Short mmCIF file of C-alpha atoms in Angstrom, two decimals:
data_model
loop_
_atom_site.label_atom_id
_atom_site.label_comp_id
_atom_site.label_asym_id
_atom_site.label_seq_id
_atom_site.Cartn_x
_atom_site.Cartn_y
_atom_site.Cartn_z
CA MET R 1 -16.83 -8.34 9.29
CA VAL R 2 -13.34 -6.86 9.02
CA LYS R 3 -12.98 -3.09 9.32
CA LEU R 4 -10.07 -0.79 8.61
CA ARG R 5 -10.03 1.57 11.57
CA LEU R 6 -7.89 3.63 13.94
CA LYS R 7 -6.39 2.19 17.13
CA ARG R 8 -5.54 4.95 19.62
CA MET R 9 -2.06 4.98 21.10
CA GLY R 10 0.08 7.61 22.82
CA LYS R 11 -0.67 9.36 26.06
CA LYS R 12 -3.24 11.77 27.41
CA GLY R 13 -3.27 14.93 25.32
CA ARG R 14 -0.79 13.50 22.79
CA PRO R 15 -2.59 10.85 20.74
CA PHE R 16 -1.43 9.03 17.68
CA TYR R 17 -3.17 6.24 15.87
CA ARG R 18 -2.35 3.00 14.14
CA ILE R 19 -4.41 2.12 11.09
CA VAL R 20 -5.37 -1.52 11.56
CA ALA R 21 -7.52 -4.25 10.07
CA ALA R 22 -9.67 -5.59 12.91
CA ASP R 23 -12.82 -7.59 13.50
CA SER R 24 -15.72 -5.18 13.95
CA ARG R 25 -16.72 -6.89 17.22
CA SER R 26 -13.36 -6.32 18.95
CA PRO R 27 -12.79 -3.21 21.10
CA ARG R 28 -11.30 -0.06 19.57
CA ASP R 29 -7.90 -0.58 21.19
CA GLY R 30 -8.16 -4.37 21.38
CA ARG R 31 -7.11 -7.23 19.17
CA PHE R 32 -6.35 -6.54 15.53
CA ILE R 33 -5.41 -8.69 12.55
CA GLU R 34 -2.80 -6.53 10.82
CA GLU R 35 -1.34 -3.05 11.17
CA ILE R 36 -1.28 -1.23 7.83
CA GLY R 37 -0.13 2.25 8.82
CA THR R 38 0.03 5.10 11.31
CA TYR R 39 -1.60 8.52 11.64
CA ASP R 40 -0.25 11.31 13.86
CA PRO R 41 -2.67 14.26 13.98
CA MET R 42 -0.28 16.32 16.13
CA LYS R 43 2.40 16.60 13.43
CA SER R 44 2.12 19.37 10.86
CA GLU R 45 3.70 17.47 7.96
CA ASN R 46 4.00 13.83 6.88
CA GLN R 47 1.45 12.68 9.43
CA VAL R 48 0.42 9.47 7.63
CA THR R 49 2.46 6.38 6.82
CA LEU R 50 0.54 3.73 4.95
CA ASP R 51 1.14 0.34 3.35
CA SER R 52 -1.14 0.96 0.37
CA GLU R 53 -0.75 -2.58 -0.98
CA ALA R 54 -2.01 -4.05 2.29
CA ALA R 55 -4.91 -1.58 2.39
CA MET R 56 -5.90 -2.49 -1.17
CA ARG R 57 -5.62 -6.21 -0.40
CA TRP R 58 -7.94 -5.87 2.60
CA MET R 59 -10.47 -3.77 0.70
CA LYS R 60 -10.50 -6.22 -2.22
CA ASN R 61 -11.30 -8.95 0.30
CA GLY R 62 -14.29 -7.01 1.65
CA ALA R 63 -12.92 -4.94 4.55
CA GLN R 64 -14.92 -1.77 5.20
CA PRO R 65 -13.01 1.40 6.19
CA THR R 66 -14.42 3.72 8.83
CA ASP R 67 -15.17 7.31 7.78
CA THR R 68 -11.85 8.67 9.07
CA VAL R 69 -9.80 5.87 7.51
CA ARG R 70 -11.72 6.30 4.25
CA SER R 71 -10.66 9.97 4.23
CA ILE R 72 -7.02 9.03 4.90
CA LEU R 73 -7.07 6.40 2.14
CA SER R 74 -8.65 8.88 -0.25
CA LYS R 75 -5.96 11.50 0.40
CA ALA R 76 -3.27 8.83 -0.10
CA GLY R 77 -4.78 7.88 -3.46
CA VAL R 78 -5.61 4.29 -2.50
CA LEU R 79 -9.34 4.58 -3.25
CA LYS R 80 -8.69 6.04 -6.70
CA THR R 81 -6.28 3.20 -7.52
CA LEU R 82 -8.79 0.63 -6.28
CA HIS R 83 -11.56 2.24 -8.36
CA ASP R 84 -9.38 2.28 -11.48
CA GLU R 85 -8.49 -1.40 -11.02
CA LYS R 86 -12.11 -2.36 -10.45
CA PHE R 87 -13.52 -0.51 -13.45
CA GLY R 88 -10.49 -0.84 -15.73
CA LYS R 89 -9.61 2.77 -16.47
#
């Protein structure tokens, strides 16, 4: 199963994350299929960059986001767009 999840990067005490599509069996920081964005929790503003089209494409094909990535996608408006497309509103 493909999951949309965070891959930790950076250094000790200064993390940032890449939002990736990866096989659920691969390690957290291991092999991934595609990078779809970044998340920097240490910045105060503009901490997320996201390719919303790629995220929607992966979710339409059955990828499951983790809880944190689901929250990021929700704040970016991707889940609402996906819901509207699915139910035709």
